[in-house]
mmCIF file of C-alpha atoms and ligand atoms in Angstrom:
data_model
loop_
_atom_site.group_PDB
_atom_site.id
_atom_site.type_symbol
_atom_site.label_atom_id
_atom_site.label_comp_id
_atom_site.label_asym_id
_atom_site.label_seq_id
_atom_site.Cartn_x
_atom_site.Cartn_y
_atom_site.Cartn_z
ATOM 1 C CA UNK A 1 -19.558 17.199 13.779
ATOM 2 C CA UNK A 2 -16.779 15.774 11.740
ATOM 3 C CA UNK A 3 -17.253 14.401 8.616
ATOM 4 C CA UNK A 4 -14.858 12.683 6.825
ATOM 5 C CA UNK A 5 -13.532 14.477 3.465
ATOM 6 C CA UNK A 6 -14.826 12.478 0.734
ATOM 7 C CA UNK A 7 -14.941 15.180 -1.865
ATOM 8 C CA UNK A 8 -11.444 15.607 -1.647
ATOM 9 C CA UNK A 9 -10.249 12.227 -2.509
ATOM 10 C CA UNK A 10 -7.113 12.397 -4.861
ATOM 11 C CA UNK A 11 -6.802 8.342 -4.778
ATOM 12 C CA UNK A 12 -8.847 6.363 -6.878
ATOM 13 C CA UNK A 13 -9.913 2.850 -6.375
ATOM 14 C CA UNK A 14 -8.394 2.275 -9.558
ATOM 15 C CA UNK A 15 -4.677 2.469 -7.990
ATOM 16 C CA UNK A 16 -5.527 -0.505 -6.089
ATOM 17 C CA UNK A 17 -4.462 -3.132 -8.811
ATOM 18 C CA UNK A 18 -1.708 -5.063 -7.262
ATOM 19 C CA UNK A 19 -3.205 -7.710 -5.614
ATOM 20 C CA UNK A 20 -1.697 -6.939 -2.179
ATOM 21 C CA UNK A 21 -2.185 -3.688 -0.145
ATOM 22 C CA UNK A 22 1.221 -3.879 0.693
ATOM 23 C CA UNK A 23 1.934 -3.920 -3.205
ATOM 24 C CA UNK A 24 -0.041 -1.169 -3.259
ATOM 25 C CA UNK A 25 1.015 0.739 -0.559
ATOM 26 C CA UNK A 26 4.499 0.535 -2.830
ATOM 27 C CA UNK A 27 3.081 1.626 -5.694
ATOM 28 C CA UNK A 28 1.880 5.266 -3.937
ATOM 29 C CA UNK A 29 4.882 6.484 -5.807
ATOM 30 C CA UNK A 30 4.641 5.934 -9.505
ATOM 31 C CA UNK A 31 7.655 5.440 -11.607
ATOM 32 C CA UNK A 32 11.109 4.823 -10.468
ATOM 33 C CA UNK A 33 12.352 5.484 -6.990
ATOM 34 C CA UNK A 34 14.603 8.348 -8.394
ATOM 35 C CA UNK A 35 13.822 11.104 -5.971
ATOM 36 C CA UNK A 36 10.632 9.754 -5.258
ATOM 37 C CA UNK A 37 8.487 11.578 -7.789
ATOM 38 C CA UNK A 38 4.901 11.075 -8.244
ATOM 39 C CA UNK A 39 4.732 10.645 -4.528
ATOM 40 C CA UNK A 40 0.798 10.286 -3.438
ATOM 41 C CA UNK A 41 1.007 10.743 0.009
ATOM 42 C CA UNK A 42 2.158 14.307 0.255
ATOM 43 C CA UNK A 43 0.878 14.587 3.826
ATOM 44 C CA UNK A 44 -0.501 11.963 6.595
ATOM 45 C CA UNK A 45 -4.114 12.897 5.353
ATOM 46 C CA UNK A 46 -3.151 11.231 1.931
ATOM 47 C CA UNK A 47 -2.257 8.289 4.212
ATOM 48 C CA UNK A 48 -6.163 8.288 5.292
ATOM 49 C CA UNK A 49 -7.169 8.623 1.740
ATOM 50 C CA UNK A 50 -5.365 6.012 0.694
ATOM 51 C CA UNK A 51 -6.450 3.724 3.093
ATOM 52 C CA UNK A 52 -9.753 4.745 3.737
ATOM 53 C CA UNK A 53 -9.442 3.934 -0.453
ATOM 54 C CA UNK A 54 -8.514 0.899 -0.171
ATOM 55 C CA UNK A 55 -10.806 -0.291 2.383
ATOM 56 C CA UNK A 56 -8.305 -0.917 5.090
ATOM 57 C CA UNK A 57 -9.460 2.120 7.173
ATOM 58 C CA UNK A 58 -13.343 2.845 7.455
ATOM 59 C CA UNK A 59 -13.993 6.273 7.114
ATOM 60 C CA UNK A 60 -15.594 6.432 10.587
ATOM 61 C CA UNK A 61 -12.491 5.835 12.065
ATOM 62 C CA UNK A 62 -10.495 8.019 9.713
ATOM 63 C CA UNK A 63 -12.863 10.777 10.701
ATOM 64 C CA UNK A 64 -11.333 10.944 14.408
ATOM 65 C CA UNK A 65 -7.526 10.255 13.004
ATOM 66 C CA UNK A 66 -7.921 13.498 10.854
ATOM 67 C CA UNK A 67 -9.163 15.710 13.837
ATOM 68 C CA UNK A 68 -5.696 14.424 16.199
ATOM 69 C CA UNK A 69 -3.655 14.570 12.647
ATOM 70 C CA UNK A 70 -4.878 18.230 12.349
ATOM 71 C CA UNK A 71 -4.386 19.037 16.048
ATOM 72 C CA UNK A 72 -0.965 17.700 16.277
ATOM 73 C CA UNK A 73 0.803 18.291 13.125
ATOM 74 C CA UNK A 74 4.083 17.216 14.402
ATOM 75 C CA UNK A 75 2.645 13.898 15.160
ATOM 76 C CA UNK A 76 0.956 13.635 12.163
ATOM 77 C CA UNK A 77 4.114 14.515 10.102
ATOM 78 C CA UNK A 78 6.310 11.811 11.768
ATOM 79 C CA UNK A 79 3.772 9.734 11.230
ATOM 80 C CA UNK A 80 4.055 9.972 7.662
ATOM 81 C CA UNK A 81 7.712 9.620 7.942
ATOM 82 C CA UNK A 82 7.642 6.633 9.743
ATOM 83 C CA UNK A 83 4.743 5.254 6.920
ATOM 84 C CA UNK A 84 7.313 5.936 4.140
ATOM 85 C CA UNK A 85 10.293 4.455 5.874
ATOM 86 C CA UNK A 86 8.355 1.317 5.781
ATOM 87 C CA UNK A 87 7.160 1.715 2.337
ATOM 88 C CA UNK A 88 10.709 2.150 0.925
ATOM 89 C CA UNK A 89 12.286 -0.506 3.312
ATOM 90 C CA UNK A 90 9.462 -2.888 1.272
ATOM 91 C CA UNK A 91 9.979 -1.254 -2.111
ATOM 92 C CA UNK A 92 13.769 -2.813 -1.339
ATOM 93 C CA UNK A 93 12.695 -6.000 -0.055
ATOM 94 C CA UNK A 94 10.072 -6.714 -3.242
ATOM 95 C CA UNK A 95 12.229 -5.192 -5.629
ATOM 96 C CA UNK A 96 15.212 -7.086 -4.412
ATOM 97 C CA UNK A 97 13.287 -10.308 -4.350
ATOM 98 C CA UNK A 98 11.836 -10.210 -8.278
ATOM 99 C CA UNK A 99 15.440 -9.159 -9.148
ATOM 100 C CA UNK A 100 16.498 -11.835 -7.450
ATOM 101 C CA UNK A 101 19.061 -10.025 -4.841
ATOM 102 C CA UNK A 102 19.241 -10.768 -1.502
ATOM 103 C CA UNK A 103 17.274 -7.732 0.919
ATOM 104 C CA UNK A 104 19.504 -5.827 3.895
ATOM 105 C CA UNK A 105 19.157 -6.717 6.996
ATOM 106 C CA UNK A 106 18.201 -3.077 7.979
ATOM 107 C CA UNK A 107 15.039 -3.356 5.591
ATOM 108 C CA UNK A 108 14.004 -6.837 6.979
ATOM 109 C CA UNK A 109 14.279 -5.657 10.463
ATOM 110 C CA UNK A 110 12.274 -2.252 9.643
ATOM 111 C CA UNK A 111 9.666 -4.575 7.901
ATOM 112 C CA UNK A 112 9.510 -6.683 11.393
ATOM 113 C CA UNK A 113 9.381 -4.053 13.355
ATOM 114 C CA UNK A 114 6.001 -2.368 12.136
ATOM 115 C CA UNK A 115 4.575 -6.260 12.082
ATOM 116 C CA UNK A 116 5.150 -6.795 15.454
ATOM 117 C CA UNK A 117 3.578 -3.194 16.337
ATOM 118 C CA UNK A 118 0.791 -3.670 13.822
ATOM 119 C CA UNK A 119 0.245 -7.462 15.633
ATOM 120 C CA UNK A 120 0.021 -6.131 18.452
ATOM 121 C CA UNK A 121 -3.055 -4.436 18.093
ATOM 122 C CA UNK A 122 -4.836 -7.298 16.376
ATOM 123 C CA UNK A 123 -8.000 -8.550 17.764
ATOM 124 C CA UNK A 124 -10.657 -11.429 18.191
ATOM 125 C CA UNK A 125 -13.925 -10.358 17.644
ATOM 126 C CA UNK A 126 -17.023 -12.403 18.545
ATOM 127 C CA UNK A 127 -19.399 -12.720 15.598
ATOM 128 C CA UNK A 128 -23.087 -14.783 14.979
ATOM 129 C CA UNK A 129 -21.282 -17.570 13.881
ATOM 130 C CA UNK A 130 -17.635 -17.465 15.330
ATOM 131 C CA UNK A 131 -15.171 -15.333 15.147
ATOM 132 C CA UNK A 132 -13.198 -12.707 13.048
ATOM 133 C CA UNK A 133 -9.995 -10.702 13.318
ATOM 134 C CA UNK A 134 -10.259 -7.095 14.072
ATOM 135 C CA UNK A 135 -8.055 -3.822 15.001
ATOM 136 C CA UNK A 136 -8.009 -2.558 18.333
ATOM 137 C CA UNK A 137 -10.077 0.390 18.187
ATOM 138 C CA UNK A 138 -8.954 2.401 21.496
ATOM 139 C CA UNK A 139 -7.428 4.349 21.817
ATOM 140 C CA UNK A 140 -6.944 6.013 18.169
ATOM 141 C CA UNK A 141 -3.525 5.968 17.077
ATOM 142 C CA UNK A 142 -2.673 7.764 14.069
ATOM 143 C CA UNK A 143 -0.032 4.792 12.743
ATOM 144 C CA UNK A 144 -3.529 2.859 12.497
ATOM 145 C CA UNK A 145 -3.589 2.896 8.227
ATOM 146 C CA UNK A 146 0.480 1.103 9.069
ATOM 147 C CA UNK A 147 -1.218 -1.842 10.754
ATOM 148 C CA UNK A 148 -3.055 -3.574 7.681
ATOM 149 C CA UNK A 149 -0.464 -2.782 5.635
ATOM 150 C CA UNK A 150 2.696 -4.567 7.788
ATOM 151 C CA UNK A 151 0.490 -7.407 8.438
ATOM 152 C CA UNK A 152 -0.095 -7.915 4.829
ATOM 153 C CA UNK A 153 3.268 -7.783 3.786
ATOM 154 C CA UNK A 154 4.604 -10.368 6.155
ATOM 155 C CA UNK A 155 1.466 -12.506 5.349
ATOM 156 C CA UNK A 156 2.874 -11.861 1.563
ATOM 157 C CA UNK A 157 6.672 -12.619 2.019
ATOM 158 C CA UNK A 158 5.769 -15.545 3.886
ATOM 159 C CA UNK A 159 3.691 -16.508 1.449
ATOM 160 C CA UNK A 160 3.873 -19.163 -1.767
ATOM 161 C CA UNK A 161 2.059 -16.342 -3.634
ATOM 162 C CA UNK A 162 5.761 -14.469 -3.786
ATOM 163 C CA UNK A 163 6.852 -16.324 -6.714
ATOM 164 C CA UNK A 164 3.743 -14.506 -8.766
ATOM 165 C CA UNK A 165 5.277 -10.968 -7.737
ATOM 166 C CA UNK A 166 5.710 -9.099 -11.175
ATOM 167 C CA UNK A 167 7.235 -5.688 -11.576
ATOM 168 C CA UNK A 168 4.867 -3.810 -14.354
ATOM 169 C CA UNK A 169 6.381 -4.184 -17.828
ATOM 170 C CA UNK A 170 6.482 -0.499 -18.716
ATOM 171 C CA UNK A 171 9.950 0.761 -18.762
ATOM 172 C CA UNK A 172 8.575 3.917 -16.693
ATOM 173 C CA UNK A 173 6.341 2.334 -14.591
ATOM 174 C CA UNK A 174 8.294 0.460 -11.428
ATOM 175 C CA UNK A 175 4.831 -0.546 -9.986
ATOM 176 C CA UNK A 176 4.258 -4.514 -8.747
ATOM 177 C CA UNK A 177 1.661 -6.686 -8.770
ATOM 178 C CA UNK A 178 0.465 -10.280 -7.951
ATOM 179 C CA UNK A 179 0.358 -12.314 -11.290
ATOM 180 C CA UNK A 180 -2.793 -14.132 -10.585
ATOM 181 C CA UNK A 181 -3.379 -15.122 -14.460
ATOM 182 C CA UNK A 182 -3.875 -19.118 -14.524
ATOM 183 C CA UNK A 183 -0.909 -19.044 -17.141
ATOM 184 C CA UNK A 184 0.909 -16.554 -15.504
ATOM 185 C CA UNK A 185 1.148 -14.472 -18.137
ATOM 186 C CA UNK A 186 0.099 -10.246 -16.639
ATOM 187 C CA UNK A 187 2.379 -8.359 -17.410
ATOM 188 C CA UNK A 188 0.578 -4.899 -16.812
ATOM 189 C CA UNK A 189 0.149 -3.141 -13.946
ATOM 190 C CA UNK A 190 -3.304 -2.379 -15.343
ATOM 191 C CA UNK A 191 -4.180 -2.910 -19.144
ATOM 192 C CA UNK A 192 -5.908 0.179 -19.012
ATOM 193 C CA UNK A 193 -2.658 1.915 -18.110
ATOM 194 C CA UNK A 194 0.255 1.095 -18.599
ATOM 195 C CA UNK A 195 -1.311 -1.913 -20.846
ATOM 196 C CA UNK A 196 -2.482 0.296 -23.255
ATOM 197 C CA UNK A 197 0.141 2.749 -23.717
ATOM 198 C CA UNK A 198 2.197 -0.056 -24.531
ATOM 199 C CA UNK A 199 -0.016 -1.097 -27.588
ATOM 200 C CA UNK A 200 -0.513 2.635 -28.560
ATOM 201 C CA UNK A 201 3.720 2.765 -28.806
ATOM 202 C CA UNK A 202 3.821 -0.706 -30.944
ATOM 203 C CA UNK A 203 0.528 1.310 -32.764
ATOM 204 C CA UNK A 204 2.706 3.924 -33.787
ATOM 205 C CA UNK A 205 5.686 2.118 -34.437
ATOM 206 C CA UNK A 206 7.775 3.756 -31.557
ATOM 207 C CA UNK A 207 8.793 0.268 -29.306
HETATM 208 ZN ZN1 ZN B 1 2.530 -0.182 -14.971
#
């Protein structure tokens, strides 16, 4: 029996701050995009972690994506390409928008691309009192942890909640959030993070 890999999580709930999962799909690499350092999803299983993480993937279902990630590597590996292609093509299109420059066409159409795929497999499911939205479950395909995130993001940039997109304060930090403060006023990532190193520097006299 398979059992998913719990003990090996490197992702911590606590990198889910942004408000969004798309936002925090972007913020799997910390910093700024230069060469793409502090890159969290090393391989497709960091994919699963993350999402499984972040509650868009139960780990039932991330149990079977492992065992067809494991047995075809190739797949699994384009996979992952095809998961960061999208990630960067939004990094562009969020960054461009709270800088206030206009995205490229190639990024929008790589954004509506994995919405329409990701659409595609969306669901009605019946439930007691009505129904609910749900992910086609059959069969298992490993772009599965994509689908939540590309429907998110174009429920996000079509959204009136864009003009609360932040980018973290920190000079080092590049990550973005949703400014949900009722006087708009977050300016951290996360005060424990980024937040607090920030006072610690104006502690010590160094900002
Ligand atoms: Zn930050």
């Amino acid at each position: 029996m398979l059992f998913y890999r719990l003990q090996f999580w490197m992702i911590e709930k606590t990198d889910f701050v942004a408000g969004a999962p798309c936002l925090d799909f972007i913020n799997t690499v910390g910093g700024h995009r230069d060469g793409l350092n502090h890159d969290q999803l090393g391989a497709y299983d960091d994919l699963l972690d993350w999402a499984v993480a972040g509650g868009l993937l139960t780990a039932a279902r991330a149990a079977p994506l492992l065992a067809i990630a494991q047995a075809q590597p190739e797949r699994a590996a384009r996979t992952l390409r095809r998961a960061k292609k999208i990630r960067e093509a939004l990094h562009r299109i969020i960054g461009g928008y709270v800088a206030g420059r206009p995205p490229a066409q190639r990024d929008v159409d790589t954004a509506n691309a994995e919405i329409g795929q990701a659409l595609s497999n969306l669901r009605l499911r019946r439930v007691a009192d009505g129904y609910e939205w749900c992910w086609e479950a059959a069969p298992m395909t490993l772009d599965m942890p994509l689908w939540p995130v590309a429907r998110n993001a174009g429920d996000l940039l079509s959204s009136d909640e864009l003009g609360r997109l932040r980018e973290c304060a920190s000079e080092t930090c590049g990550w973005f959030f949703l400014d949900r403060s009722k006087n708009h006023s977050r300016r951290w990532c996360d005060m424990r993070d980024c937040g607090n190193r920030e006072k610690m520097r104006r502690y010590r006299g160094v900002a």
